[in-house]
JSON list of C-alpha atoms in Angstrom, two decimals:
[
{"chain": "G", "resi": 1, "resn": "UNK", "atom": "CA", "xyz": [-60.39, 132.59, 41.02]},
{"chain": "G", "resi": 2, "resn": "UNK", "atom": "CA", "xyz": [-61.93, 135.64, 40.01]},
{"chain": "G", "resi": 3, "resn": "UNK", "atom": "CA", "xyz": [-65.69, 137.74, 41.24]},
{"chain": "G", "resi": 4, "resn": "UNK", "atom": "CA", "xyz": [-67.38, 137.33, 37.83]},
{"chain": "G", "resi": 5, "resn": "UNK", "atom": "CA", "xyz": [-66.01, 133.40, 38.02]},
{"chain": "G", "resi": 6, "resn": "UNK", "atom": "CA", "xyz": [-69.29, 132.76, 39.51]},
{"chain": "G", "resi": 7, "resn": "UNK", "atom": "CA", "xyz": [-71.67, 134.58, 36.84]},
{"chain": "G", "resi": 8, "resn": "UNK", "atom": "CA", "xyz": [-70.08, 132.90, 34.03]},
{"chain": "G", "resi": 9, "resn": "UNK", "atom": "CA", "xyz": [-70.64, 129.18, 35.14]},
{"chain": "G", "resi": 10, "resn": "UNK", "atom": "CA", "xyz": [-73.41, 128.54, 32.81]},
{"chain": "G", "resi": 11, "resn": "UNK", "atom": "CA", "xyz": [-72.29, 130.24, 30.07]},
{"chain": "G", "resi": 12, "resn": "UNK", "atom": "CA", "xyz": [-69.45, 127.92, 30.30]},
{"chain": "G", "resi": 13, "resn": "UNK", "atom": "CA", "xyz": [-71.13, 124.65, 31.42]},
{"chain": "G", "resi": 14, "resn": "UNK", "atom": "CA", "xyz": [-73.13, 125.55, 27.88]},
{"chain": "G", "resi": 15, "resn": "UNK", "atom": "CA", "xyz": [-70.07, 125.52, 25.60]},
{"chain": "G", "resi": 16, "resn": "UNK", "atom": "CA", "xyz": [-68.65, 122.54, 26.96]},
{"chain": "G", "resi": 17, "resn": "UNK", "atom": "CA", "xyz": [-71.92, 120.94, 26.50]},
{"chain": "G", "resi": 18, "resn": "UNK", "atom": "CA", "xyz": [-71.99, 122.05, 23.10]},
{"chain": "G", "resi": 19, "resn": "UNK", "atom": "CA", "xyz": [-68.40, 120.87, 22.62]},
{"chain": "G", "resi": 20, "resn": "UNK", "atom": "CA", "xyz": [-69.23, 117.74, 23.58]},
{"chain": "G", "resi": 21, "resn": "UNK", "atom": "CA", "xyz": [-71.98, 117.21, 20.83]},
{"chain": "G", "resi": 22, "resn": "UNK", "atom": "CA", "xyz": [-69.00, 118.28, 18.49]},
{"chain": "G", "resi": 23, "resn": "UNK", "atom": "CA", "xyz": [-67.03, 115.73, 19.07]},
{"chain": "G", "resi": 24, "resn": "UNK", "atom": "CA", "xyz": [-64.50, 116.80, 21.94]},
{"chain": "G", "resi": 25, "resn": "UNK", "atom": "CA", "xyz": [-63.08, 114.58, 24.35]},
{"chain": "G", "resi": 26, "resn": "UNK", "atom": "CA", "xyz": [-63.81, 114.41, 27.94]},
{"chain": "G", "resi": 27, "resn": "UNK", "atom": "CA", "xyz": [-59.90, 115.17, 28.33]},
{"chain": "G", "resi": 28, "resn": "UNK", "atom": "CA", "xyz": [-60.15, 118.26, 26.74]},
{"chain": "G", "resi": 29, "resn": "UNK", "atom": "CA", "xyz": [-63.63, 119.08, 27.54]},
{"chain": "G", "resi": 30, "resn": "UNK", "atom": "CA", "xyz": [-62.22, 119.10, 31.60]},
{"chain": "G", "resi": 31, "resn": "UNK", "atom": "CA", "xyz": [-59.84, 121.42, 31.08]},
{"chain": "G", "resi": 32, "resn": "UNK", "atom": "CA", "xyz": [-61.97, 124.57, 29.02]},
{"chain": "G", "resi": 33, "resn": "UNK", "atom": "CA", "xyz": [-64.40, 123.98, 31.45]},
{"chain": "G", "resi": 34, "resn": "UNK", "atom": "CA", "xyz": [-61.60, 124.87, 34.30]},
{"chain": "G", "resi": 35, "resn": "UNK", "atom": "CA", "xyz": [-60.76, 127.91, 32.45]},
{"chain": "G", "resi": 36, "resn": "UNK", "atom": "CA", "xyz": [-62.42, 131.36, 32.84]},
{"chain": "G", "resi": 37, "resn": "UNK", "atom": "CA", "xyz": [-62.32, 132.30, 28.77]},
{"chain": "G", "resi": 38, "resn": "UNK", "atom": "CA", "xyz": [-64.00, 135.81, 29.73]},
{"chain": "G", "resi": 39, "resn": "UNK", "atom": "CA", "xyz": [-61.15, 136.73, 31.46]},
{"chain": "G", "resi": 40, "resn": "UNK", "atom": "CA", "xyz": [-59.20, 136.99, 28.32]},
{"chain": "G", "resi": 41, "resn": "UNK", "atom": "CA", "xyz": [-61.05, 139.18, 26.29]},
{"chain": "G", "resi": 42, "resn": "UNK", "atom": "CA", "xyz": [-62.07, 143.02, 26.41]},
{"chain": "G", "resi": 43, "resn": "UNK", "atom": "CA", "xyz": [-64.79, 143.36, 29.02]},
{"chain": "G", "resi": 44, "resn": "UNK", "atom": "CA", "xyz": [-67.04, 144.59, 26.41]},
{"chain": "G", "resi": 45, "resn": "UNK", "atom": "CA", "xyz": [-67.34, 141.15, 25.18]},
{"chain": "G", "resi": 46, "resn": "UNK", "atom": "CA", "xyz": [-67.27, 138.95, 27.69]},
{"chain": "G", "resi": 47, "resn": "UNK", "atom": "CA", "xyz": [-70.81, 138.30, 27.21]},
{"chain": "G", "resi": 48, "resn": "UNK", "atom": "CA", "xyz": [-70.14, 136.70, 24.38]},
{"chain": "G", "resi": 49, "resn": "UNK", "atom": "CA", "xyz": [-67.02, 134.97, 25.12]},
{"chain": "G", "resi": 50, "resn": "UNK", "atom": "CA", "xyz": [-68.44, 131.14, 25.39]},
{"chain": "G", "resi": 51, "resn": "UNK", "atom": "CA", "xyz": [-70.28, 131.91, 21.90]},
{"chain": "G", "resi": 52, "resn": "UNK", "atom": "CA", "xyz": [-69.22, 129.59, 19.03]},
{"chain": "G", "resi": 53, "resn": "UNK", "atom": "CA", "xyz": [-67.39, 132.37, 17.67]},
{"chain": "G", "resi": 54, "resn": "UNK", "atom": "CA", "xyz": [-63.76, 133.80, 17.05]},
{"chain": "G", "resi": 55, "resn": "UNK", "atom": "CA", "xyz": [-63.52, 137.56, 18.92]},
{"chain": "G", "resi": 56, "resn": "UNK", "atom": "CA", "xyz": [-61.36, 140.16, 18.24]},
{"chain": "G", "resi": 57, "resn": "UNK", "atom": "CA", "xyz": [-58.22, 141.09, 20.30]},
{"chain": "G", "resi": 58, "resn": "UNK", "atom": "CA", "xyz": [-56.94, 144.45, 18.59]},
{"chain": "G", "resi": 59, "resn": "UNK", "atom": "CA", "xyz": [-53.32, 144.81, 16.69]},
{"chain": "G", "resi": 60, "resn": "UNK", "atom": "CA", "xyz": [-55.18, 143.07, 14.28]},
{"chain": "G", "resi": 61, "resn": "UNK", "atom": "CA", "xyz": [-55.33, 139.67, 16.16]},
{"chain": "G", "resi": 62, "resn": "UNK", "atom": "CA", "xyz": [-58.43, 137.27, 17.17]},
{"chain": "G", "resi": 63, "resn": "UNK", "atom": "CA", "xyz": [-59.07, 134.60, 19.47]},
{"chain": "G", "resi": 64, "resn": "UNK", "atom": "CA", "xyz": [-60.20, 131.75, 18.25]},
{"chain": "G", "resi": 65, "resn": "UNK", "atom": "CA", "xyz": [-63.88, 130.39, 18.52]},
{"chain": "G", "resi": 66, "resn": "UNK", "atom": "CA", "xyz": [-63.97, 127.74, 21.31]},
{"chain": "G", "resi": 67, "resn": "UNK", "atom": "CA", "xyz": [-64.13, 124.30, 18.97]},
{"chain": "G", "resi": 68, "resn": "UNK", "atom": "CA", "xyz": [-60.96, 125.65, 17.03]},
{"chain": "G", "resi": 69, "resn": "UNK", "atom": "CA", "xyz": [-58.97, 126.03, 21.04]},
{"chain": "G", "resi": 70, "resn": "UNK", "atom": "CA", "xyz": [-60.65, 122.31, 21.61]},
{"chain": "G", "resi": 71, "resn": "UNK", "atom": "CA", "xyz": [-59.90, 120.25, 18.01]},
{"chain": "G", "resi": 72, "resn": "UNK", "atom": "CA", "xyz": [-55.99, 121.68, 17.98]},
{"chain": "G", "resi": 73, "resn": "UNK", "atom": "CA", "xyz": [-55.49, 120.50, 21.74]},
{"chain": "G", "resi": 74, "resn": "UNK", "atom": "CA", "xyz": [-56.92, 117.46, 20.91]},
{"chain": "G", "resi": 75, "resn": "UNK", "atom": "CA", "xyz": [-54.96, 116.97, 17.73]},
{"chain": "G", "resi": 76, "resn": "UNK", "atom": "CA", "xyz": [-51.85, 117.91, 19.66]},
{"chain": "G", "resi": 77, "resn": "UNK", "atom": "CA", "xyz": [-52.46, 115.54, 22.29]},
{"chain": "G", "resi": 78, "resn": "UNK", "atom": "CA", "xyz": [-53.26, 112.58, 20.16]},
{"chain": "G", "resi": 79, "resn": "UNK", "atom": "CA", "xyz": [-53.83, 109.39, 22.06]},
{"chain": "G", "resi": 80, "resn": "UNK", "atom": "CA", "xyz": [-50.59, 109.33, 24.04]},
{"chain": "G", "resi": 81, "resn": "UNK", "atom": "CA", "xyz": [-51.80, 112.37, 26.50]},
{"chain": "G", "resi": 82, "resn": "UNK", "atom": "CA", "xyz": [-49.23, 111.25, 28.85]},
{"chain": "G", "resi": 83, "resn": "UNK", "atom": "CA", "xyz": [-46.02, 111.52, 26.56]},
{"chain": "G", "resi": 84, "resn": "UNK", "atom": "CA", "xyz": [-46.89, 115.56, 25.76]},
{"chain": "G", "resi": 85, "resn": "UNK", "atom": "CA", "xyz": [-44.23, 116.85, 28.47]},
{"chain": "G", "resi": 86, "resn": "UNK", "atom": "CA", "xyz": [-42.97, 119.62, 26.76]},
{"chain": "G", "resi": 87, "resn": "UNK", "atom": "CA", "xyz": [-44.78, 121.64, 24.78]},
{"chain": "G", "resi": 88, "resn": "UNK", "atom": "CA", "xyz": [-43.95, 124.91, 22.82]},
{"chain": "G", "resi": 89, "resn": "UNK", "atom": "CA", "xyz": [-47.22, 127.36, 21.79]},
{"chain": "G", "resi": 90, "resn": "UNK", "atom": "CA", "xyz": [-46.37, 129.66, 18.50]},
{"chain": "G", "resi": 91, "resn": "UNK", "atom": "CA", "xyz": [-48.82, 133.48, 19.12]},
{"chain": "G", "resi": 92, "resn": "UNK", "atom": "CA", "xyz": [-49.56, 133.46, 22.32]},
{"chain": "G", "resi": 93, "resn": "UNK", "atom": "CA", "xyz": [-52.05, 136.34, 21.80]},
{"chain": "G", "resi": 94, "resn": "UNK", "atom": "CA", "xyz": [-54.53, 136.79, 24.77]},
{"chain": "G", "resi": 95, "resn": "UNK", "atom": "CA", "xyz": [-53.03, 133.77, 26.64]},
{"chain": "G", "resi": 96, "resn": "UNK", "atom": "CA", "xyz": [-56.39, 131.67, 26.36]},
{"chain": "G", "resi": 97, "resn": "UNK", "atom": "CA", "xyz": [-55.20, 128.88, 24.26]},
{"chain": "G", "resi": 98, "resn": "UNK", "atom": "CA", "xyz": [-51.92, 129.09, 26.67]},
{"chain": "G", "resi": 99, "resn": "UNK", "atom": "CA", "xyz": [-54.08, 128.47, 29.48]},
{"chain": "G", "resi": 100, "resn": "UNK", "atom": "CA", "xyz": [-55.90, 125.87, 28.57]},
{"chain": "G", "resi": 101, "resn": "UNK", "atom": "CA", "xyz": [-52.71, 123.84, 28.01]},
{"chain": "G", "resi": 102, "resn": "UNK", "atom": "CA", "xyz": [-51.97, 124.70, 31.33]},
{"chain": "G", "resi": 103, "resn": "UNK", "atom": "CA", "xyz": [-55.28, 123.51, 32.45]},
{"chain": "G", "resi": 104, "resn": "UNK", "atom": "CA", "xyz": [-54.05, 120.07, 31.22]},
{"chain": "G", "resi": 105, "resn": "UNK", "atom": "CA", "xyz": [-51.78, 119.89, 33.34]},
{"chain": "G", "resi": 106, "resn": "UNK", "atom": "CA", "xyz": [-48.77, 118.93, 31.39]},
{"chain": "G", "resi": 107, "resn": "UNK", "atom": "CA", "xyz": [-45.54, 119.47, 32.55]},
{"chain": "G", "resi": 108, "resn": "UNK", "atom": "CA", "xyz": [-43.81, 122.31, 30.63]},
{"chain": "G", "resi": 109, "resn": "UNK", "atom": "CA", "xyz": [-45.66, 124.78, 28.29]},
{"chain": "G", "resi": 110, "resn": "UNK", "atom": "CA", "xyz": [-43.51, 127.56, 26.49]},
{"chain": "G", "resi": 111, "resn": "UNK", "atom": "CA", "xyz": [-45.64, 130.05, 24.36]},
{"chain": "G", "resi": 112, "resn": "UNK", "atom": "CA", "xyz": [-43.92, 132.79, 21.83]},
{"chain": "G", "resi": 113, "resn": "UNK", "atom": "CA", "xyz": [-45.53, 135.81, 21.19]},
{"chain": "G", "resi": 114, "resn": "UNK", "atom": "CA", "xyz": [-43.91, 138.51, 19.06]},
{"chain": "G", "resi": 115, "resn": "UNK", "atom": "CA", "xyz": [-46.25, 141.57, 19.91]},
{"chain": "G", "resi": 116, "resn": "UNK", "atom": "CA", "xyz": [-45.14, 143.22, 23.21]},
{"chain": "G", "resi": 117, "resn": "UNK", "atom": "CA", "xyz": [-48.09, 144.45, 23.96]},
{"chain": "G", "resi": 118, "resn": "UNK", "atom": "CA", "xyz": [-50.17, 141.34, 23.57]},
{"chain": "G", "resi": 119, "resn": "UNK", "atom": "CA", "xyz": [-47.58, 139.09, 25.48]},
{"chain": "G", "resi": 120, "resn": "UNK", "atom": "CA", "xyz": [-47.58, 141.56, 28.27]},
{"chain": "G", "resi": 121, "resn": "UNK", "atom": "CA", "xyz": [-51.77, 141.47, 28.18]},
{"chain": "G", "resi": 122, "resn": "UNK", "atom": "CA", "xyz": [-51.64, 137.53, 28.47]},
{"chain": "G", "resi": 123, "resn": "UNK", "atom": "CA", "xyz": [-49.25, 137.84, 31.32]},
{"chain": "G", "resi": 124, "resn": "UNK", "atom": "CA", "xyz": [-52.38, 140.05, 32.99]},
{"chain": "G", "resi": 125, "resn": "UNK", "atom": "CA", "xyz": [-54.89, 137.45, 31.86]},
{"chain": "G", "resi": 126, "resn": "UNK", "atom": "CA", "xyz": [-52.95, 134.34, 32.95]},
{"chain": "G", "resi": 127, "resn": "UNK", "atom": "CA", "xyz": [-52.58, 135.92, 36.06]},
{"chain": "G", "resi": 128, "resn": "UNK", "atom": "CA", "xyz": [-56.12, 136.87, 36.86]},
{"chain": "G", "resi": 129, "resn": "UNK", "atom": "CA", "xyz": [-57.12, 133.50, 35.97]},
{"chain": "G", "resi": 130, "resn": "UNK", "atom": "CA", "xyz": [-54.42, 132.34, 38.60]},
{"chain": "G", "resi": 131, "resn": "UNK", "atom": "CA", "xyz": [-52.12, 130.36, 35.98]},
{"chain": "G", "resi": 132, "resn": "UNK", "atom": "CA", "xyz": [-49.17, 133.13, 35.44]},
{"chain": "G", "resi": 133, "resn": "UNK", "atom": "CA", "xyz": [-46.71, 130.64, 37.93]},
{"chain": "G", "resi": 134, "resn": "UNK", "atom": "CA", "xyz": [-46.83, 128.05, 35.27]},
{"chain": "G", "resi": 135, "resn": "UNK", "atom": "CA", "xyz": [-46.37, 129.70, 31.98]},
{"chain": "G", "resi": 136, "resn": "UNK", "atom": "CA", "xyz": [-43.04, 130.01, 30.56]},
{"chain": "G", "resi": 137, "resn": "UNK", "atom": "CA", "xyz": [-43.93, 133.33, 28.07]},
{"chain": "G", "resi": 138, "resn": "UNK", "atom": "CA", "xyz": [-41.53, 134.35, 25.78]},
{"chain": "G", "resi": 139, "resn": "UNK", "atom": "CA", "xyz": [-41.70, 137.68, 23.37]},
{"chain": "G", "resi": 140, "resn": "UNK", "atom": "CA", "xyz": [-39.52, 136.63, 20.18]},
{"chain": "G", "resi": 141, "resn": "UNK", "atom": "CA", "xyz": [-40.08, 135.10, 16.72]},
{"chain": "G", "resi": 142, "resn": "UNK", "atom": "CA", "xyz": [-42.16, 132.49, 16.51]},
{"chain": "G", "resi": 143, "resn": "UNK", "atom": "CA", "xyz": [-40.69, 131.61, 13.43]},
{"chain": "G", "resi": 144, "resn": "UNK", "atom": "CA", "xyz": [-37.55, 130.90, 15.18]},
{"chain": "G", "resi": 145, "resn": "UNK", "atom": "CA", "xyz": [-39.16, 128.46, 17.69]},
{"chain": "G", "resi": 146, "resn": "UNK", "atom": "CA", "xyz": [-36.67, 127.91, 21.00]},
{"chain": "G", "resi": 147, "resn": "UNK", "atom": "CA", "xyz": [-33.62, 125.82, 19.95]},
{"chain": "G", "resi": 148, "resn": "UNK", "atom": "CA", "xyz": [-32.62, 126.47, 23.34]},
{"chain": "G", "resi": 149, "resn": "UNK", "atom": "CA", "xyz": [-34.89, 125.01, 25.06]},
{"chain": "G", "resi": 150, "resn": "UNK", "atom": "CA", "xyz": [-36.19, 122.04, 22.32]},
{"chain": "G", "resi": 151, "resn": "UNK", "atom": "CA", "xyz": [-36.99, 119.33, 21.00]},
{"chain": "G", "resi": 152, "resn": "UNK", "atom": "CA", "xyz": [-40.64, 119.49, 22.05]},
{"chain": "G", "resi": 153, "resn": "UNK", "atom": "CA", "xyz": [-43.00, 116.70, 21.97]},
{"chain": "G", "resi": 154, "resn": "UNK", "atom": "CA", "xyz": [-46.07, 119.31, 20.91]},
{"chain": "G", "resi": 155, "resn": "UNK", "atom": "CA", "xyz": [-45.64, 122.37, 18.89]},
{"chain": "G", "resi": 156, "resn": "UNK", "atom": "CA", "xyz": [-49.03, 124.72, 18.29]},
{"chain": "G", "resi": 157, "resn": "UNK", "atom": "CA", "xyz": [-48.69, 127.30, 16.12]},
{"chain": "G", "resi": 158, "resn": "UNK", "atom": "CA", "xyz": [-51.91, 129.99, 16.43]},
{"chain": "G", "resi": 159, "resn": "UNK", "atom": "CA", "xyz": [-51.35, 131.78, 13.14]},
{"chain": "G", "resi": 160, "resn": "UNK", "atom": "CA", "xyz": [-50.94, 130.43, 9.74]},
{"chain": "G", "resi": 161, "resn": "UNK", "atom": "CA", "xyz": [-47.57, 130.48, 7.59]},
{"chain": "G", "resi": 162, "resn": "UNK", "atom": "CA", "xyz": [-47.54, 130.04, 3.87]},
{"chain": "G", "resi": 163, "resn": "UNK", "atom": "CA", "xyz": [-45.37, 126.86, 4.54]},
{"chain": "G", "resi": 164, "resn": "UNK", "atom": "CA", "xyz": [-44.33, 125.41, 7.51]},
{"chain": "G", "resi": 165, "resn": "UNK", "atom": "CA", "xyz": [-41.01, 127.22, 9.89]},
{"chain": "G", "resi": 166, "resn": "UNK", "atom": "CA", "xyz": [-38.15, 124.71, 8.85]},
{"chain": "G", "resi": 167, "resn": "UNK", "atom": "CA", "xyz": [-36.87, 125.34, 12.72]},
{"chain": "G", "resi": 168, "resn": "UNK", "atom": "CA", "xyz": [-40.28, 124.67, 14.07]},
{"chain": "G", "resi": 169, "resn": "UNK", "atom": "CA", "xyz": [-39.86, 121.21, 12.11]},
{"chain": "G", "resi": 170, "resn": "UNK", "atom": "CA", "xyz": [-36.03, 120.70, 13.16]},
{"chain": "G", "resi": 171, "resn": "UNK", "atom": "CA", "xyz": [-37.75, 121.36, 17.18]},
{"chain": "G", "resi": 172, "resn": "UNK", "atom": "CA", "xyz": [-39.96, 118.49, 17.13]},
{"chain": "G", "resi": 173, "resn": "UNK", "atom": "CA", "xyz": [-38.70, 115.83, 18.80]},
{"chain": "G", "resi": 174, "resn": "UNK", "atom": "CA", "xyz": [-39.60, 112.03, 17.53]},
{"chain": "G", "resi": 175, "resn": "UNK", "atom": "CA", "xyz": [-42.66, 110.88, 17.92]},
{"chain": "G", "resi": 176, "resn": "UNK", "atom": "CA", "xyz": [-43.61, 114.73, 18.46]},
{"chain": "G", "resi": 177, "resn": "UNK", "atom": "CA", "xyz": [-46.90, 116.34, 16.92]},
{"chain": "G", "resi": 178, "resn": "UNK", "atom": "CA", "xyz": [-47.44, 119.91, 15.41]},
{"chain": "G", "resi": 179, "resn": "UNK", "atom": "CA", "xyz": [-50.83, 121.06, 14.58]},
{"chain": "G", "resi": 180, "resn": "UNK", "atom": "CA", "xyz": [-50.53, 124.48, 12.37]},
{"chain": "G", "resi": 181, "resn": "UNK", "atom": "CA", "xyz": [-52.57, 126.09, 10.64]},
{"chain": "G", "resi": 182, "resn": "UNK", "atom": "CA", "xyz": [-51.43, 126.39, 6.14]},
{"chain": "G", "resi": 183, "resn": "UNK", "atom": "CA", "xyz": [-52.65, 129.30, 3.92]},
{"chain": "G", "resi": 184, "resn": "UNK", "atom": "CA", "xyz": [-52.54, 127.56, 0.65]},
{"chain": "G", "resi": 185, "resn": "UNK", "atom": "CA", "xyz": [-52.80, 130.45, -1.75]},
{"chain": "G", "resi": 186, "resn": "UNK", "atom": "CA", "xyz": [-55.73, 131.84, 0.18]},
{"chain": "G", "resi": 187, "resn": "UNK", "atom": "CA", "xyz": [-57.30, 129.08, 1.45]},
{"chain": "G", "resi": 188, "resn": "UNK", "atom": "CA", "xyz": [-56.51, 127.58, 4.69]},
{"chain": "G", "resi": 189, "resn": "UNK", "atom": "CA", "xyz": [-56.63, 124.17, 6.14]},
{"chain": "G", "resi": 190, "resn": "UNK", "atom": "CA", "xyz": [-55.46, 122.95, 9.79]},
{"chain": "G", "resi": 191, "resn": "UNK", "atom": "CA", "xyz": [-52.93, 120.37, 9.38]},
{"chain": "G", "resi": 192, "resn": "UNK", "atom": "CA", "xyz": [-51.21, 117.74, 11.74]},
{"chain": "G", "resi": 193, "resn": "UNK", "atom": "CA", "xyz": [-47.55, 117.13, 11.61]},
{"chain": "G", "resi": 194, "resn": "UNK", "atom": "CA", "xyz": [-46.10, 113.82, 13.07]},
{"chain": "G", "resi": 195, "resn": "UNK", "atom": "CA", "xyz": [-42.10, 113.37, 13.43]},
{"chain": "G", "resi": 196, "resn": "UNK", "atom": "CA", "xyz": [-41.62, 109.34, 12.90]},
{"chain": "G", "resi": 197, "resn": "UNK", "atom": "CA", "xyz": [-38.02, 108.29, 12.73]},
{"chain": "G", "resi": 198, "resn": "UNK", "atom": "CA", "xyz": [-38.67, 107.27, 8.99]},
{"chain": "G", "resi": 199, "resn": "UNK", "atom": "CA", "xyz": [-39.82, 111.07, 8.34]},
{"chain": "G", "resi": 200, "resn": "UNK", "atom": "CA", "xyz": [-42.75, 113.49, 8.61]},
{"chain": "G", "resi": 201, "resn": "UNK", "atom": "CA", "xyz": [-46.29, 112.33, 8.06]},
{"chain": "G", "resi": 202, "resn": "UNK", "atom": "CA", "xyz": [-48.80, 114.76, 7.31]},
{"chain": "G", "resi": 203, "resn": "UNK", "atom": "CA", "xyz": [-52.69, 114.83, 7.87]},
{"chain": "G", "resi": 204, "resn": "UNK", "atom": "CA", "xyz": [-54.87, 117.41, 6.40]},
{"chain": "G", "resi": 205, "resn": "UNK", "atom": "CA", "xyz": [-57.40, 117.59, 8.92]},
{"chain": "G", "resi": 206, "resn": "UNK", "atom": "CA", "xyz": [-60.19, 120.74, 8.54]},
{"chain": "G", "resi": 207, "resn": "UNK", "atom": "CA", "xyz": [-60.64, 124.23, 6.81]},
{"chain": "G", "resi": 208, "resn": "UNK", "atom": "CA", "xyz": [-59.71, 126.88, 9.52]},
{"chain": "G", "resi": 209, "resn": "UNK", "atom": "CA", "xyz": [-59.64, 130.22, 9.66]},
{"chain": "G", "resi": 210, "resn": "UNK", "atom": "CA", "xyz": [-56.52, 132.09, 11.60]},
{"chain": "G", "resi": 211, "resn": "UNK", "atom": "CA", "xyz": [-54.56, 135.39, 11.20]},
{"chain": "G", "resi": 212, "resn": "UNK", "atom": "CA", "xyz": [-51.28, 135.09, 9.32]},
{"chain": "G", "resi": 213, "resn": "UNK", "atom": "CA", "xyz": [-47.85, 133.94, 10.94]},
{"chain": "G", "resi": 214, "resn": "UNK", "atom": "CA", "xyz": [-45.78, 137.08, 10.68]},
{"chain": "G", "resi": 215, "resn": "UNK", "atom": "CA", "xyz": [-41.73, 136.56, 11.23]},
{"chain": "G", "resi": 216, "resn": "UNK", "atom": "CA", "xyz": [-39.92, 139.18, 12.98]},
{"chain": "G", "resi": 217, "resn": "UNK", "atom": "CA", "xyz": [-40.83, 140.79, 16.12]},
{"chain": "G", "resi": 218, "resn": "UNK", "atom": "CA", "xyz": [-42.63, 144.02, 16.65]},
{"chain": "G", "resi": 219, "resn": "UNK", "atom": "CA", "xyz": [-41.89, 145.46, 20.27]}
]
C-alpha cells in the first residue's frame, strides 16, 4: 500500500492489541488493523499515530484517539453489521475515520466535510492508503446532511452540536443508528440515536471529547 506500510506493522498490531483489552470487537478490530492511521496525519507525528491519543490536524481540528474511531464504529454498527448499507459520515477531517468505514467493507459510505482544505487533504490520504475509489466525499454542510442521497441506515457525526441537526434526524432511515457526539453546556457525552417506527430512542453512552459541529461551509 504504501513504503513506510511495512515499519508501522507493530505499532499497529500494538493498538489493536490494546483495543482489544478495551473492549472492541473482532469486527472492528479487523478493519483498524487494515488501515495505515500514519498515513493520515502530519509526518511529524506519525510516530505517534497508534498512541492512545487524539492528534492535531490544523484549522483547528483533531483526530480522534484510536478507541474513540473504534467505540463509534461499533456503536454505529450495532449487532446487525450486515443491514449498515448506506452510511453517511458528518467532518470528514483527515479521512481516517472515513477509511476505516471503508475498511468494513460496507456498501456505500458518504462523508461531508465543510473545510476545503481538509476535504481535499483526505482525498490525498484516502488515496495513499489506496481507498480514494470507494469514498463518496462531499464538501458542504454537515448540518444539512444529503437529502439527496438519504435515508441512511448509519449516520456519524465527528464533531459535536449543541443539539442534534433536525435533517440529520429526518435522514435516518428506520431501524437506522446515529452515534454523535452532545455538548451539554460544556460537557460532552457520546450518544446513540436509534430510529424505531414508534420514535427515537436515545442511549447516553460515554463522556467524549470532540471539536464543535460548526454549520455553514468555509471554502
Amino acid at each position: 500500500m504504501h513504503t513506510n506500510w511495512t515499519g508501522f506493522e507493530n505499532r499497529r498490531r500494538r493498538m489493536t492489541d490494546r483495543l482489544a483489552q478495551m473492549g472492541i470487537g473482532p469486527l472492528v478490530l479487523q478493519a483498524m488493523g487494515r488501515v495505515p492511521r500514519h498515513l493520515f496525519v502530519e509526518e511529524a507525528l506519525q510516530t505517534r499515530a497508534y498512541d492512545e491519543m487524539s492528534l492535531p490536524l490544523g484549522l483547528g481540528q483533531t483526530i480522534s484517539q484510536p478507541y474513540t474511531v473504534a467505540k463509534m464504529t461499533e456503536l454505529l454498527l450495532g449487532n446487525t453489521p450486515q443491514n449498515m448499507r448506506r452510511v453517511l459520515e458528518i467532518g470528514t477531517g483527515c479521512g481516517y475515520q472515513t477509511a476505516v468505514l471503508l475498511a468494513l467493507e460496507l456498501p456505500e459510505i458518504f462523508s461531508v466535510e465543510r473545510l476545503r482544505p481538509l476535504h481535499e487533504r483526505a482525498k490525498q490520504h484516502l488515496r495513499a492508503a489506496g481507498l480514494l475509489a470507494k469514498a463518496r466525499l462531499v464538501c458542504g454542510d454537515g448540518y444539512l446532511g444529503l437529502p439527496e442521497v438519504a435515508p441512511f441506515d448509519g449516520i456519524l457525526v465527528t464533531a459535536a452540536p449543541t443539539e442534534i441537526p433536525l435533517a440529520l434526524l429526518q435522514q435516518l432511515a428506520i431501524g437506522g443508528r446515529m452515534v454523535l457526539p452532545l455538548d451539554e453546556g460544556g460537557i460532552q457525552y457520546l450518544w446513540l440515536i436509534e430510529k424505531t417506527p414508534q420514535g427515537y430512542r436515545e442511549t447516553c453512552v460515554q463522556e467524549a471529547n470532540f471539536v464543535p459541529l460548526v454549520s455553514g461551509m468555509d471554502v
